[in-house]
Amino acid sequence: MTQVFLKKKEVPIDEQMVTITQLSGLDRLNYMDYCAEIPEPESPNKPPEGATQEEQERYLLELKKYSNAWFRLNFMAQARLVAYGYPGDSDNIDERHQQIMSIMSPPQVEALYREIALFSGLSIPGQEETAPSDNSETTTTTETATTEETTTQEPTDPKV
């Protein structure tokens, strides 16, 4: 029998305790490969200064589609990491990934993504550690951000 070195811990997600596992070295590499293969959404071209109202409205519509594409890409990438760190009923990572995306809301996926990434020693976008003066645990600026602050930010590229 092989000894398992990966740690497990329980984290609260919407008043439920969920057991997560650290990513193995292979899972981490596979996750990075997955993210590297995701095509980036195509950015819309900004209309020239003298553009008609119709051209400007079309640009705004394309910009909204672009933003939604980034949201989708970010959700899919975060759900993939969750699938690695939250083993379910299947040994197939693609099946677990699909299951995570269909049974969890985006905020639940994001919360588990952050927990698993930090537990596995991965840096996450927007993570800036601050050292408190009272020698208590460190916090990240993303943990203290308000909902309004996080919903008005630009989409984050999970490949970074």
Short mmCIF file of the C-alpha atoms (twelve columns), coordinates in Angstrom:
data_MODEL
# 
_entry.id   MODEL 
# 
loop_
_atom_site.group_PDB 
_atom_site.id 
_atom_site.type_symbol 
_atom_site.label_atom_id 
_atom_site.label_alt_id 
_atom_site.label_comp_id 
_atom_site.label_asym_id 
_atom_site.label_seq_id 
_atom_site.Cartn_x 
_atom_site.Cartn_y 
_atom_site.Cartn_z 
_atom_site.pdbx_PDB_model_num 
ATOM 1   C CA . MET A 1   0.000   0.000  0.000   1 
ATOM 2   C CA . THR A 2   1.266   3.457  -0.883  1 
ATOM 3   C CA . GLN A 3   1.468   6.225  1.676   1 
ATOM 4   C CA . VAL A 4   -0.537  9.352  0.830   1 
ATOM 5   C CA . PHE A 5   1.228   12.638 1.522   1 
ATOM 6   C CA . LEU A 6   -1.547  14.992 0.435   1 
ATOM 7   C CA . LYS A 7   -3.388  16.755 3.227   1 
ATOM 8   C CA . LYS A 8   -7.155  17.007 3.546   1 
ATOM 9   C CA . LYS A 9   -9.211  19.572 5.392   1 
ATOM 10  C CA . GLU A 10  -12.816 20.571 5.839   1 
ATOM 11  C CA . VAL A 11  -14.001 24.016 4.788   1 
ATOM 12  C CA . PRO A 12  -17.427 25.643 5.134   1 
ATOM 13  C CA . ILE A 13  -19.280 26.339 1.891   1 
ATOM 14  C CA . ASP A 14  -22.780 27.767 2.316   1 
ATOM 15  C CA . GLU A 15  -23.206 26.302 5.804   1 
ATOM 16  C CA . GLN A 16  -22.022 22.833 4.693   1 
ATOM 17  C CA . MET A 17  -18.659 21.307 5.526   1 
ATOM 18  C CA . VAL A 18  -16.792 20.134 2.431   1 
ATOM 19  C CA . THR A 19  -13.621 18.020 2.460   1 
ATOM 20  C CA . ILE A 20  -10.924 19.230 0.090   1 
ATOM 21  C CA . THR A 21  -7.556  17.706 -0.795  1 
ATOM 22  C CA . GLN A 22  -4.272  19.363 -1.706  1 
ATOM 23  C CA . LEU A 23  -3.360  19.056 -5.360  1 
ATOM 24  C CA . SER A 24  -0.656  16.561 -6.222  1 
ATOM 25  C CA . GLY A 25  2.248   17.715 -8.356  1 
ATOM 26  C CA . LEU A 26  0.723   15.942 -11.358 1 
ATOM 27  C CA . ASP A 27  -2.718  17.483 -10.762 1 
ATOM 28  C CA . ARG A 28  -1.121  20.924 -10.540 1 
ATOM 29  C CA . LEU A 29  0.698   20.426 -13.857 1 
ATOM 30  C CA . ASN A 30  -2.432  19.040 -15.517 1 
ATOM 31  C CA . TYR A 31  -4.419  22.046 -14.286 1 
ATOM 32  C CA . MET A 32  -1.835  24.474 -15.657 1 
ATOM 33  C CA . ASP A 33  -1.885  22.625 -18.997 1 
ATOM 34  C CA . TYR A 34  -5.691  22.834 -19.054 1 
ATOM 35  C CA . CYS A 35  -5.597  26.603 -18.446 1 
ATOM 36  C CA . ALA A 36  -2.892  27.136 -21.070 1 
ATOM 37  C CA . GLU A 37  -5.035  25.411 -23.697 1 
ATOM 38  C CA . ILE A 38  -8.134  27.565 -23.133 1 
ATOM 39  C CA . PRO A 39  -8.457  30.038 -26.005 1 
ATOM 40  C CA . GLU A 40  -8.828  33.648 -24.901 1 
ATOM 41  C CA . PRO A 41  -11.983 35.490 -25.999 1 
ATOM 42  C CA . GLU A 42  -11.527 37.812 -28.938 1 
ATOM 43  C CA . SER A 43  -11.543 41.442 -27.867 1 
ATOM 44  C CA . PRO A 44  -13.935 43.697 -29.805 1 
ATOM 45  C CA . ASN A 45  -12.459 46.571 -31.790 1 
ATOM 46  C CA . LYS A 46  -13.301 49.987 -30.400 1 
ATOM 47  C CA . PRO A 47  -15.069 52.127 -32.997 1 
ATOM 48  C CA . PRO A 48  -13.346 55.302 -34.205 1 
ATOM 49  C CA . GLU A 49  -14.169 58.643 -32.562 1 
ATOM 50  C CA . GLY A 50  -16.641 59.690 -35.252 1 
ATOM 51  C CA . ALA A 51  -18.586 56.420 -35.062 1 
ATOM 52  C CA . THR A 52  -22.340 56.434 -35.440 1 
ATOM 53  C CA . GLN A 53  -24.659 55.684 -32.546 1 
ATOM 54  C CA . GLU A 54  -25.375 52.277 -34.106 1 
ATOM 55  C CA . GLU A 55  -21.646 51.421 -34.273 1 
ATOM 56  C CA . GLN A 56  -21.171 52.467 -30.646 1 
ATOM 57  C CA . GLU A 57  -24.151 50.374 -29.521 1 
ATOM 58  C CA . ARG A 58  -22.832 47.384 -31.491 1 
ATOM 59  C CA . TYR A 59  -19.454 47.835 -29.784 1 
ATOM 60  C CA . LEU A 60  -21.087 47.928 -26.345 1 
ATOM 61  C CA . LEU A 61  -22.991 44.741 -27.154 1 
ATOM 62  C CA . GLU A 62  -19.771 43.049 -28.306 1 
ATOM 63  C CA . LEU A 63  -18.030 44.314 -25.161 1 
ATOM 64  C CA . LYS A 64  -20.753 42.714 -23.029 1 
ATOM 65  C CA . LYS A 65  -20.318 39.420 -24.915 1 
ATOM 66  C CA . TYR A 66  -16.558 39.691 -24.362 1 
ATOM 67  C CA . SER A 67  -17.042 40.247 -20.631 1 
ATOM 68  C CA . ASN A 68  -19.439 37.282 -20.436 1 
ATOM 69  C CA . ALA A 69  -16.920 35.105 -22.291 1 
ATOM 70  C CA . TRP A 70  -14.265 35.993 -19.694 1 
ATOM 71  C CA . PHE A 71  -16.719 35.203 -16.891 1 
ATOM 72  C CA . ARG A 72  -17.436 31.807 -18.474 1 
ATOM 73  C CA . LEU A 73  -13.731 31.081 -19.000 1 
ATOM 74  C CA . ASN A 74  -12.935 32.045 -15.412 1 
ATOM 75  C CA . PHE A 75  -15.776 29.869 -14.070 1 
ATOM 76  C CA . MET A 76  -14.640 26.888 -16.142 1 
ATOM 77  C CA . ALA A 77  -11.000 27.254 -15.047 1 
ATOM 78  C CA . GLN A 78  -11.944 27.623 -11.385 1 
ATOM 79  C CA . ALA A 79  -14.300 24.622 -11.611 1 
ATOM 80  C CA . ARG A 80  -11.469 22.557 -13.100 1 
ATOM 81  C CA . LEU A 81  -9.239  23.269 -10.113 1 
ATOM 82  C CA . VAL A 82  -12.137 22.423 -7.788  1 
ATOM 83  C CA . ALA A 83  -12.582 19.116 -9.635  1 
ATOM 84  C CA . TYR A 84  -8.957  18.243 -8.824  1 
ATOM 85  C CA . GLY A 85  -9.192  19.215 -5.149  1 
ATOM 86  C CA . TYR A 86  -12.713 17.996 -4.405  1 
ATOM 87  C CA . PRO A 87  -12.753 14.346 -5.442  1 
ATOM 88  C CA . GLY A 88  -16.251 13.133 -6.129  1 
ATOM 89  C CA . ASP A 89  -17.823 9.896  -7.264  1 
ATOM 90  C CA . SER A 90  -15.817 9.634  -10.480 1 
ATOM 91  C CA . ASP A 91  -12.130 9.060  -11.133 1 
ATOM 92  C CA . ASN A 92  -12.533 10.801 -14.506 1 
ATOM 93  C CA . ILE A 93  -11.478 14.455 -14.181 1 
ATOM 94  C CA . ASP A 94  -13.645 15.554 -17.125 1 
ATOM 95  C CA . GLU A 95  -16.747 14.008 -15.536 1 
ATOM 96  C CA . ARG A 96  -15.956 15.608 -12.153 1 
ATOM 97  C CA . HIS A 97  -15.376 18.948 -13.870 1 
ATOM 98  C CA . GLN A 98  -18.776 18.770 -15.589 1 
ATOM 99  C CA . GLN A 99  -20.415 17.718 -12.340 1 
ATOM 100 C CA . ILE A 100 -18.893 20.636 -10.410 1 
ATOM 101 C CA . MET A 101 -20.084 23.112 -13.045 1 
ATOM 102 C CA . SER A 102 -23.619 21.699 -12.958 1 
ATOM 103 C CA . ILE A 103 -24.178 21.347 -9.203  1 
ATOM 104 C CA . MET A 104 -22.437 24.460 -7.835  1 
ATOM 105 C CA . SER A 105 -23.104 28.155 -8.242  1 
ATOM 106 C CA . PRO A 106 -20.306 30.483 -9.406  1 
ATOM 107 C CA . PRO A 107 -19.797 31.885 -5.863  1 
ATOM 108 C CA . GLN A 108 -19.531 28.344 -4.456  1 
ATOM 109 C CA . VAL A 109 -17.015 27.373 -7.143  1 
ATOM 110 C CA . GLU A 110 -14.998 30.534 -6.490  1 
ATOM 111 C CA . ALA A 111 -14.947 29.915 -2.724  1 
ATOM 112 C CA . LEU A 112 -13.748 26.321 -3.172  1 
ATOM 113 C CA . TYR A 113 -11.261 27.421 -5.843  1 
ATOM 114 C CA . ARG A 114 -9.693  29.898 -3.406  1 
ATOM 115 C CA . GLU A 115 -9.603  27.359 -0.567  1 
ATOM 116 C CA . ILE A 116 -8.047  24.611 -2.711  1 
ATOM 117 C CA . ALA A 117 -5.549  26.928 -4.405  1 
ATOM 118 C CA . LEU A 118 -4.324  28.403 -1.116  1 
ATOM 119 C CA . PHE A 119 -4.294  24.966 0.563   1 
ATOM 120 C CA . SER A 120 -2.203  23.628 -2.342  1 
ATOM 121 C CA . GLY A 121 0.233   26.556 -2.323  1 
ATOM 122 C CA . LEU A 122 -0.944  28.067 -5.611  1 
ATOM 123 C CA . SER A 123 -1.036  31.814 -6.021  1 
ATOM 124 C CA . ILE A 124 -4.373  33.219 -7.074  1 
ATOM 125 C CA . PRO A 125 -5.126  36.380 -9.073  1 
ATOM 126 C CA . GLY A 126 -5.585  39.440 -6.884  1 
ATOM 127 C CA . GLN A 127 -3.932  37.822 -3.870  1 
ATOM 128 C CA . GLU A 128 -1.922  40.355 -1.906  1 
ATOM 129 C CA . GLU A 129 -0.984  39.210 1.557   1 
ATOM 130 C CA . THR A 130 -0.907  41.779 4.296   1 
ATOM 131 C CA . ALA A 131 0.827   41.191 7.605   1 
ATOM 132 C CA . PRO A 132 -1.304  42.247 10.566  1 
ATOM 133 C CA . SER A 133 0.391   44.116 13.392  1 
ATOM 134 C CA . ASP A 134 -1.028  41.888 16.156  1 
ATOM 135 C CA . ASN A 135 0.738   38.678 14.996  1 
ATOM 136 C CA . SER A 136 -2.562  37.060 14.022  1 
ATOM 137 C CA . GLU A 137 -3.110  35.221 10.750  1 
ATOM 138 C CA . THR A 138 -2.439  37.012 7.480   1 
ATOM 139 C CA . THR A 139 -5.362  38.060 5.344   1 
ATOM 140 C CA . THR A 140 -5.724  38.685 1.664   1 
ATOM 141 C CA . THR A 141 -7.238  41.795 0.174   1 
ATOM 142 C CA . THR A 142 -9.701  39.655 -1.773  1 
ATOM 143 C CA . GLU A 143 -11.130 38.298 1.493   1 
ATOM 144 C CA . THR A 144 -11.963 41.784 2.729   1 
ATOM 145 C CA . ALA A 145 -13.264 43.175 -0.551  1 
ATOM 146 C CA . THR A 146 -16.942 44.043 -0.700  1 
ATOM 147 C CA . THR A 147 -19.315 42.448 -3.163  1 
ATOM 148 C CA . GLU A 148 -19.588 45.737 -5.048  1 
ATOM 149 C CA . GLU A 149 -15.805 45.966 -5.385  1 
ATOM 150 C CA . THR A 150 -15.470 42.431 -6.698  1 
ATOM 151 C CA . THR A 151 -18.365 42.629 -9.156  1 
ATOM 152 C CA . THR A 152 -17.136 45.830 -10.807 1 
ATOM 153 C CA . GLN A 153 -13.591 44.596 -11.410 1 
ATOM 154 C CA . GLU A 154 -12.319 43.563 -14.818 1 
ATOM 155 C CA . PRO A 155 -12.420 39.825 -15.571 1 
ATOM 156 C CA . THR A 156 -9.341  37.982 -14.296 1 
ATOM 157 C CA . ASP A 157 -7.370  35.772 -16.650 1 
ATOM 158 C CA . PRO A 158 -6.967  32.422 -14.809 1 
ATOM 159 C CA . LYS A 159 -3.957  31.632 -17.006 1 
ATOM 160 C CA . VAL A 160 -1.900  34.312 -15.253 1 
# 
